[in-house]
Short mmCIF file of C-alpha atoms and ligand atoms in Angstrom, two decimals:
data_model
loop_
_atom_site.label_atom_id
_atom_site.label_comp_id
_atom_site.label_asym_id
_atom_site.label_seq_id
_atom_site.Cartn_x
_atom_site.Cartn_y
_atom_site.Cartn_z
CA MET A 22 203.58 -24.11 -170.47
CA TYR A 23 204.61 -24.15 -167.50
CA LYS A 24 204.29 -26.92 -165.21
CA VAL A 25 204.82 -26.05 -161.79
CA ALA A 26 205.18 -27.91 -158.60
CA VAL A 27 203.68 -25.63 -155.44
CA ILE A 28 204.88 -26.80 -151.97
CA PRO A 29 203.14 -24.17 -149.82
CA GLY A 30 204.39 -26.06 -146.56
CA ASP A 31 203.90 -25.18 -143.02
CA GLY A 32 203.42 -22.39 -140.98
CA THR A 33 202.79 -18.79 -143.10
CA GLY A 34 203.95 -20.94 -146.57
CA PRO A 35 200.35 -21.01 -148.02
CA GLU A 36 199.72 -17.96 -147.77
CA VAL A 37 202.58 -16.31 -149.09
CA VAL A 38 202.51 -18.77 -152.16
CA ALA A 39 199.71 -17.79 -152.91
CA GLU A 40 200.06 -14.79 -153.44
CA GLY A 41 202.83 -15.51 -155.49
CA LEU A 42 199.93 -17.39 -157.56
CA LYS A 43 197.88 -14.72 -157.38
CA ALA A 44 200.63 -12.65 -159.24
CA LEU A 45 202.46 -15.28 -161.99
CA GLU A 46 198.24 -15.54 -162.44
CA ARG A 47 198.70 -12.08 -163.96
CA ILE A 48 202.06 -12.79 -165.58
CA ALA A 49 200.60 -15.47 -167.14
CA SER A 50 198.10 -13.15 -169.03
CA ILE A 51 199.58 -10.39 -169.84
CA TYR A 52 202.72 -12.39 -171.89
CA SER A 53 200.37 -14.82 -173.11
CA LEU A 54 202.32 -17.58 -171.08
CA GLU A 55 200.37 -20.36 -169.67
CA PHE A 56 201.32 -22.71 -166.33
CA GLU A 57 200.33 -25.46 -164.83
CA PHE A 58 200.14 -26.16 -160.88
CA ARG A 59 200.09 -28.88 -158.81
CA GLU A 60 199.72 -28.65 -155.25
CA PHE A 61 202.05 -31.45 -153.07
CA ASP A 62 201.15 -30.84 -149.24
CA TYR A 63 204.81 -31.59 -147.86
CA GLY A 64 204.91 -30.41 -143.97
CA GLY A 65 204.20 -30.37 -140.81
CA ASP A 66 200.83 -31.92 -141.11
CA ARG A 67 201.29 -34.46 -143.22
CA TYR A 68 204.31 -35.61 -141.63
CA LEU A 69 202.57 -35.77 -137.67
CA ARG A 70 199.81 -37.42 -140.00
CA THR A 71 201.34 -39.95 -141.97
CA GLY A 72 205.16 -40.03 -140.70
CA GLU A 73 206.55 -39.02 -144.13
CA THR A 74 208.28 -36.27 -145.58
CA ILE A 75 208.78 -36.96 -148.67
CA PRO A 76 208.15 -40.38 -150.07
CA ASP A 77 210.89 -41.59 -152.01
CA SER A 78 208.76 -41.91 -155.21
CA ASP A 79 207.85 -38.42 -155.46
CA ILE A 80 211.20 -36.93 -155.96
CA ASP A 81 210.66 -38.86 -159.39
CA VAL A 82 207.33 -37.39 -160.22
CA LEU A 83 209.26 -33.79 -159.19
CA ARG A 84 212.11 -34.53 -161.73
CA ASP A 85 209.04 -33.58 -164.57
CA TYR A 86 208.70 -30.43 -164.11
CA ASN A 87 209.55 -26.62 -165.02
CA ALA A 88 210.36 -25.51 -161.74
CA ILE A 89 209.08 -25.78 -158.16
CA TYR A 90 207.64 -23.09 -155.83
CA LEU A 91 207.39 -23.12 -152.37
CA GLY A 92 206.94 -21.53 -149.02
CA ALA A 93 207.69 -22.57 -146.27
CA ILE A 94 208.92 -25.95 -143.79
CA GLY A 95 209.35 -25.45 -140.21
CA HIS A 96 206.00 -26.93 -137.54
CA PRO A 97 205.82 -25.73 -133.84
CA ASP A 98 205.63 -29.46 -133.79
CA VAL A 99 208.02 -31.58 -134.78
CA LYS A 100 211.17 -31.27 -133.67
CA PRO A 101 214.04 -29.63 -135.35
CA GLY A 102 216.48 -31.48 -138.57
CA ILE A 103 213.03 -33.98 -138.87
CA LEU A 104 211.82 -31.62 -141.69
CA GLU A 105 214.13 -29.46 -142.81
CA LYS A 106 216.27 -32.30 -143.60
CA GLY A 107 213.85 -34.86 -145.09
CA ILE A 108 212.14 -31.93 -146.87
CA LEU A 109 213.77 -29.27 -148.37
CA LEU A 110 217.50 -31.06 -147.54
CA ASN A 111 215.93 -33.54 -149.36
CA LEU A 112 214.62 -31.72 -152.25
CA ARG A 113 217.37 -29.37 -152.82
CA PHE A 114 220.35 -32.15 -153.20
CA SER A 115 218.15 -34.84 -154.83
CA LEU A 116 217.08 -32.55 -157.12
CA ASP A 117 221.26 -30.97 -156.98
CA GLN A 118 220.50 -27.67 -156.74
CA TYR A 119 223.17 -27.14 -156.43
CA ILE A 120 223.53 -23.13 -156.90
CA ASN A 121 221.45 -21.47 -153.92
CA LEU A 122 221.61 -17.92 -154.91
CA ARG A 123 220.91 -14.98 -153.09
CA PRO A 124 220.26 -11.54 -154.74
CA VAL A 125 220.37 -8.79 -151.72
CA LYS A 126 218.95 -5.36 -152.91
CA LEU A 127 217.31 -2.46 -151.64
CA TYR A 128 214.30 -1.72 -153.16
CA PRO A 129 213.30 1.87 -152.78
CA ASN A 130 211.19 3.02 -150.00
CA VAL A 131 212.46 -0.17 -148.32
CA GLU A 132 213.81 0.96 -144.94
CA THR A 133 217.46 -0.62 -144.59
CA PRO A 134 219.30 -0.80 -141.13
CA LEU A 135 222.16 0.53 -142.23
CA ALA A 136 222.65 4.04 -141.67
CA ASN A 137 223.05 6.58 -144.82
CA LYS A 138 223.14 3.74 -146.96
CA LYS A 139 221.40 4.20 -150.45
CA PRO A 140 219.44 1.10 -153.03
CA GLU A 141 222.96 1.54 -155.80
CA ASP A 142 224.88 1.01 -152.46
CA ILE A 143 223.32 -2.34 -151.34
CA ASP A 144 222.59 -4.47 -154.58
CA PHE A 145 225.08 -7.53 -154.63
CA VAL A 146 223.93 -11.21 -155.28
CA VAL A 147 225.04 -14.77 -153.25
CA VAL A 148 226.19 -17.67 -155.12
CA ARG A 149 225.82 -20.35 -151.71
CA GLU A 150 227.06 -23.54 -152.62
CA ASN A 151 223.99 -26.21 -151.79
CA THR A 152 224.69 -29.89 -152.03
CA GLU A 153 228.22 -30.14 -150.03
CA GLY A 154 229.66 -28.84 -146.89
CA LEU A 155 228.78 -29.03 -143.51
CA TYR A 156 225.50 -29.42 -145.20
CA ALA A 157 226.32 -33.49 -146.35
CA GLY A 158 224.96 -35.02 -143.22
CA ILE A 159 227.71 -36.71 -142.47
CA GLY A 160 228.91 -37.86 -139.85
CA GLY A 161 227.66 -39.49 -136.06
CA PHE A 162 228.27 -40.74 -132.61
CA LEU A 163 230.51 -42.90 -130.23
CA LYS A 164 229.75 -42.69 -126.66
CA LYS A 165 226.86 -40.42 -126.60
CA GLY A 166 225.08 -39.72 -124.03
CA THR A 167 228.45 -40.30 -121.71
CA PRO A 168 230.63 -38.39 -120.65
CA ASP A 169 232.88 -39.31 -123.07
CA GLU A 170 230.71 -38.17 -126.06
CA VAL A 171 232.36 -37.60 -128.76
CA ALA A 172 230.32 -35.70 -132.15
CA ILE A 173 231.07 -35.28 -135.86
CA GLN A 174 230.04 -33.61 -138.42
CA GLU A 175 232.25 -33.41 -141.35
CA MET A 176 232.71 -30.92 -144.37
CA ILE A 177 232.87 -32.37 -147.82
CA ASN A 178 233.74 -30.44 -150.74
CA THR A 179 235.13 -32.20 -153.61
CA ARG A 180 236.56 -31.01 -156.22
CA LYS A 181 233.35 -31.40 -158.64
CA GLY A 182 231.40 -29.78 -156.02
CA VAL A 183 233.82 -26.35 -156.07
CA GLU A 184 234.23 -25.74 -159.50
CA ARG A 185 230.82 -26.22 -160.78
CA CYS A 186 229.27 -23.53 -158.18
CA ILE A 187 232.69 -21.50 -158.59
CA ARG A 188 232.35 -21.64 -162.45
CA TYR A 189 228.02 -20.80 -162.09
CA ALA A 190 229.17 -17.79 -160.22
CA PHE A 191 232.46 -15.86 -162.51
CA GLU A 192 229.50 -16.97 -165.70
CA PHE A 193 227.09 -15.36 -163.45
CA THR A 194 228.64 -12.17 -162.54
CA LYS A 195 229.51 -12.14 -166.35
CA LYS A 196 226.12 -12.24 -167.63
CA ARG A 197 225.59 -8.97 -165.09
CA ASN A 198 227.72 -7.44 -166.11
CA LYS A 199 227.35 -5.03 -163.05
CA ASN A 200 230.97 -4.58 -160.95
CA ASN A 201 232.28 -7.66 -162.71
CA LYS A 202 233.72 -8.42 -159.62
CA LEU A 203 233.26 -11.71 -157.67
CA THR A 204 234.56 -11.94 -154.22
CA LEU A 205 235.38 -15.17 -152.71
CA CYS A 206 233.59 -15.49 -148.98
CA ALA A 207 235.63 -18.18 -147.34
CA LYS A 208 238.36 -19.22 -144.43
CA THR A 209 240.90 -20.00 -145.54
CA ASN A 210 243.53 -18.57 -142.77
CA VAL A 211 242.22 -21.74 -141.10
CA LEU A 212 240.61 -24.02 -143.38
CA THR A 213 243.94 -24.80 -144.33
CA TYR A 214 242.13 -27.88 -146.83
CA ALA A 215 238.97 -27.20 -147.66
CA HIS A 216 239.17 -23.86 -148.48
CA ASP A 217 242.10 -24.35 -150.05
CA LEU A 218 241.01 -26.30 -152.07
CA TRP A 219 237.83 -23.26 -152.83
CA ASP A 220 240.99 -21.00 -153.50
CA ARG A 221 243.09 -22.93 -155.92
CA VAL A 222 239.50 -23.41 -158.02
CA PHE A 223 238.47 -20.09 -158.27
CA HIS A 224 241.80 -18.75 -159.18
CA GLU A 225 242.50 -21.70 -161.35
CA VAL A 226 238.56 -20.64 -163.54
CA ALA A 227 239.44 -17.18 -162.80
CA SER A 228 241.94 -17.24 -165.22
CA GLU A 229 239.39 -17.54 -168.03
CA TYR A 230 237.50 -14.99 -166.55
CA PRO A 231 240.18 -12.12 -167.54
CA ASP A 232 237.80 -9.48 -167.03
CA ILE A 233 236.51 -10.49 -164.14
CA GLN A 234 238.58 -8.84 -160.78
CA ALA A 235 238.48 -12.18 -159.10
CA ASP A 236 238.27 -11.06 -154.82
CA TYR A 237 238.98 -12.53 -151.69
CA ALA A 238 237.18 -12.01 -147.95
CA HIS A 239 237.57 -13.75 -144.73
CA VAL A 240 233.07 -14.70 -143.82
CA ASP A 241 234.50 -13.24 -140.44
CA ALA A 242 235.22 -9.69 -142.39
CA ILE A 243 233.31 -10.01 -145.07
CA THR A 244 230.18 -9.88 -141.89
CA MET A 245 231.58 -6.38 -141.07
CA TRP A 246 232.09 -5.47 -144.94
CA MET A 247 228.31 -6.66 -145.87
CA VAL A 248 227.24 -4.03 -142.07
CA LYS A 249 230.10 -0.68 -143.69
CA ASN A 250 230.24 -0.93 -147.24
CA PRO A 251 227.96 -3.53 -148.62
CA GLU A 252 228.85 -1.54 -151.96
CA TRP A 253 232.27 -3.05 -152.03
CA PHE A 254 230.22 -6.21 -152.97
CA ASP A 255 228.72 -7.37 -156.99
CA VAL A 256 228.46 -10.64 -156.42
CA ILE A 257 229.73 -13.33 -154.10
CA VAL A 258 230.30 -17.11 -153.86
CA THR A 259 230.47 -19.42 -151.31
CA THR A 260 230.35 -22.50 -149.12
CA ASN A 261 227.16 -23.88 -148.00
CA MET A 262 227.13 -23.42 -143.56
CA PHE A 263 228.95 -19.61 -145.20
CA GLY A 264 226.52 -18.95 -147.33
CA ASP A 265 223.20 -19.39 -145.21
CA ILE A 266 224.67 -17.65 -142.28
CA ILE A 267 225.66 -14.49 -144.65
CA THR A 268 222.61 -14.19 -145.99
CA ASP A 269 220.02 -13.79 -143.53
CA LEU A 270 223.01 -11.06 -142.48
CA GLY A 271 221.67 -9.75 -146.22
CA ALA A 272 218.52 -9.86 -145.86
CA MET A 273 218.42 -7.41 -143.20
CA VAL A 274 220.56 -5.21 -144.90
CA GLN A 275 217.90 -5.09 -147.28
CA GLY A 276 214.77 -4.72 -145.32
CA GLY A 277 214.65 -7.62 -143.37
CA MET A 278 212.88 -11.10 -143.96
CA GLY A 279 209.72 -10.13 -145.67
CA ILE A 280 211.04 -9.23 -148.47
CA ALA A 281 214.41 -11.56 -149.12
CA ALA A 282 214.37 -14.58 -151.83
CA GLY A 283 216.01 -17.01 -152.71
CA GLY A 284 216.23 -20.16 -155.89
CA ASN A 285 217.81 -23.56 -154.93
CA ILE A 286 219.03 -23.88 -158.66
CA ASN A 287 220.69 -26.94 -161.40
CA PRO A 288 221.53 -25.01 -163.91
CA GLU A 289 220.65 -28.36 -166.08
CA GLY A 290 217.29 -30.01 -164.07
CA VAL A 291 214.49 -28.39 -161.65
CA SER A 292 215.00 -26.07 -159.80
CA MET A 293 213.31 -24.42 -156.48
CA PHE A 294 212.01 -20.77 -155.27
CA GLU A 295 211.22 -19.31 -152.23
CA PRO A 296 210.64 -16.97 -149.57
CA ILE A 297 213.52 -17.24 -147.27
CA GLY A 298 213.07 -16.61 -143.67
CA GLY A 299 210.67 -19.31 -142.15
CA SER A 300 207.53 -20.48 -141.85
CA ALA A 301 206.03 -17.90 -138.90
CA PRO A 302 204.30 -19.58 -136.66
CA LYS A 303 203.06 -16.98 -134.95
CA TYR A 304 201.60 -15.03 -137.68
CA THR A 305 200.09 -18.05 -139.54
CA GLY A 306 196.59 -17.43 -141.06
CA LYS A 307 196.49 -13.82 -140.06
CA ASN A 308 196.55 -12.82 -143.08
CA LYS A 309 199.47 -10.30 -141.59
CA ILE A 310 203.09 -11.67 -143.38
CA ASN A 311 204.87 -9.86 -145.84
CA PRO A 312 204.57 -12.17 -149.04
CA LEU A 313 206.26 -10.36 -150.94
CA ALA A 314 209.79 -12.78 -150.74
CA ALA A 315 207.17 -15.01 -151.91
CA ILE A 316 206.06 -12.70 -155.02
CA SER A 317 210.28 -12.26 -155.48
CA ALA A 318 210.68 -15.60 -155.66
CA ALA A 319 208.27 -15.97 -157.99
CA GLN A 320 209.90 -13.27 -159.86
CA MET A 321 213.41 -14.87 -159.90
CA MET A 322 211.49 -18.12 -161.15
CA LEU A 323 210.18 -16.77 -164.56
CA ASP A 324 214.20 -14.90 -165.01
CA ILE A 325 215.50 -18.48 -164.56
CA LEU A 326 212.91 -20.19 -166.92
CA GLY A 327 214.09 -18.11 -169.20
CA GLU A 328 211.19 -15.50 -169.12
CA GLU A 329 213.49 -12.13 -168.49
CA GLU A 330 210.51 -9.52 -169.23
CA ALA A 331 208.25 -11.06 -167.89
CA SER A 332 210.42 -11.66 -164.77
CA SER A 333 211.55 -7.65 -165.27
CA SER A 334 208.49 -7.14 -165.55
CA LEU A 335 207.42 -8.31 -162.28
CA GLU A 336 209.56 -6.35 -160.64
CA LYS A 337 208.86 -3.01 -161.84
CA ALA A 338 204.98 -3.98 -159.70
CA ILE A 339 207.07 -5.50 -156.52
CA ILE A 340 208.32 -1.59 -156.79
CA ALA A 341 205.03 0.05 -157.24
CA ALA A 342 203.88 -1.88 -154.22
CA LEU A 343 206.71 -1.13 -152.19
CA GLY A 344 205.95 2.17 -153.01
CA GLU A 345 202.54 2.02 -151.50
CA MET A 346 203.67 0.13 -148.25
CA LYS A 347 204.48 2.04 -144.71
CA GLY A 348 207.37 -0.88 -143.84
CA MET A 349 208.25 -5.22 -144.14
CA SER A 350 207.67 -7.00 -141.05
CA ALA A 351 204.16 -9.11 -140.71
CA GLY A 352 201.00 -6.19 -138.86
CA SER A 353 202.88 -3.39 -140.12
CA MET A 354 202.87 -2.67 -144.33
CA GLY A 355 200.03 -0.45 -143.55
CA PHE A 356 198.31 -3.56 -145.78
CA THR A 357 197.50 -7.09 -145.73
CA THR A 358 198.98 -9.66 -146.91
CA SER A 359 196.65 -10.42 -149.58
CA GLU A 360 195.93 -6.82 -150.60
CA VAL A 361 200.02 -6.48 -150.79
CA GLY A 362 199.55 -9.42 -153.13
CA ASP A 363 196.56 -6.90 -154.55
CA LEU A 364 199.16 -3.99 -155.28
CA VAL A 365 201.45 -6.42 -156.88
CA ALA A 366 199.19 -8.36 -159.21
CA GLN A 367 197.23 -4.37 -160.25
CA ALA A 368 200.79 -2.46 -161.02
CA ILE A 369 202.33 -5.59 -163.39
CA THR A 370 202.05 -4.70 -166.91
CA ARG A 371 203.62 -4.89 -170.04
C1 IPM B 469 217.99 -21.68 -145.13
C2 IPM B 469 217.02 -22.75 -143.86
C3 IPM B 469 217.89 -23.63 -144.13
C4 IPM B 469 218.84 -23.93 -144.13
C5 IPM B 469 217.73 -24.59 -143.55
C6 IPM B 469 215.70 -24.21 -143.05
C7 IPM B 469 217.85 -26.28 -143.65
O1 IPM B 469 218.14 -21.28 -142.99
O2 IPM B 469 217.12 -21.56 -146.77
O3 IPM B 469 218.86 -20.69 -145.06
O4 IPM B 469 220.30 -23.81 -143.70
O5 IPM B 469 219.53 -23.56 -145.28
MN1 MN B 470 219.29 -20.56 -143.01
#
């Protein structure tokens, strides 16, 4: 039995999570799996009511779960940073989810803004470091609010953090066994300390994987190539902030936020799965938002839990649903949110 903590969160989070759970219930009945879902009400509404993001004692409660399934975090009435740091980043850091795994895969019948690119051209995975870099939250102000103000935000790169991320990426590339190519995305020409560490560790670990091509691209160049030659990429490993940026580009390339999912992975602990788009306040409660990213996140969860057969059957069902849909954006799918969820659930077979 899998114990799954469900955090629907803000905005359209609850609507899309409901469709993911619908798919998981159906998977459970077909594959004789058992899920115990427990909902946690973290998010903007709770914060506005109680001033609380996640109570510290809850982190230990969450440690006892097999996985966390998250909808969206972000509320128009809460100052940017509070919920992100207090909930999303807090979970990533406290549960040491040191990998953020973001597949960029164009499915058939999904429109990409890239001219003449087909599903066989767009199929790579970004392995984003998820607990360090510019996200570490270290820094401060000096003379705040004066003309002499100094604001410092430090970028943390630890040998341990860099190495475990790079090792994960090599293992992942090997297991994926597609083109056996791993690209390090960094900025070694400017960040001559931090990314020197990344580059050294990358090549050290690469020597243990002679069958994997160790490739390198600067972050600025990679944004060009993701648009011009996405077929060059198999797996990309990168730092937290660069990974954040290039995966939004990746999401567009694969057909939009409506379909992009991610996993915050602690390979030795509790992982958390989420659609990578935000809480989309303007679509909240309208039954218009695309739930496929959230359903894909549930599919990743199955995969990481080791239920590979169930995961690939859910992926097939997602592809089947895509065959019926008119578009990926909210309001132009040809179906409502819950109807898309029904299409997927009905398409799940053994
Ligand atoms: C993401 C988001 C988060 C991030 C924000 C909401 C803190 O953009 O998951 O990519 O920057 O990691
Ligand atoms: Mn982001």
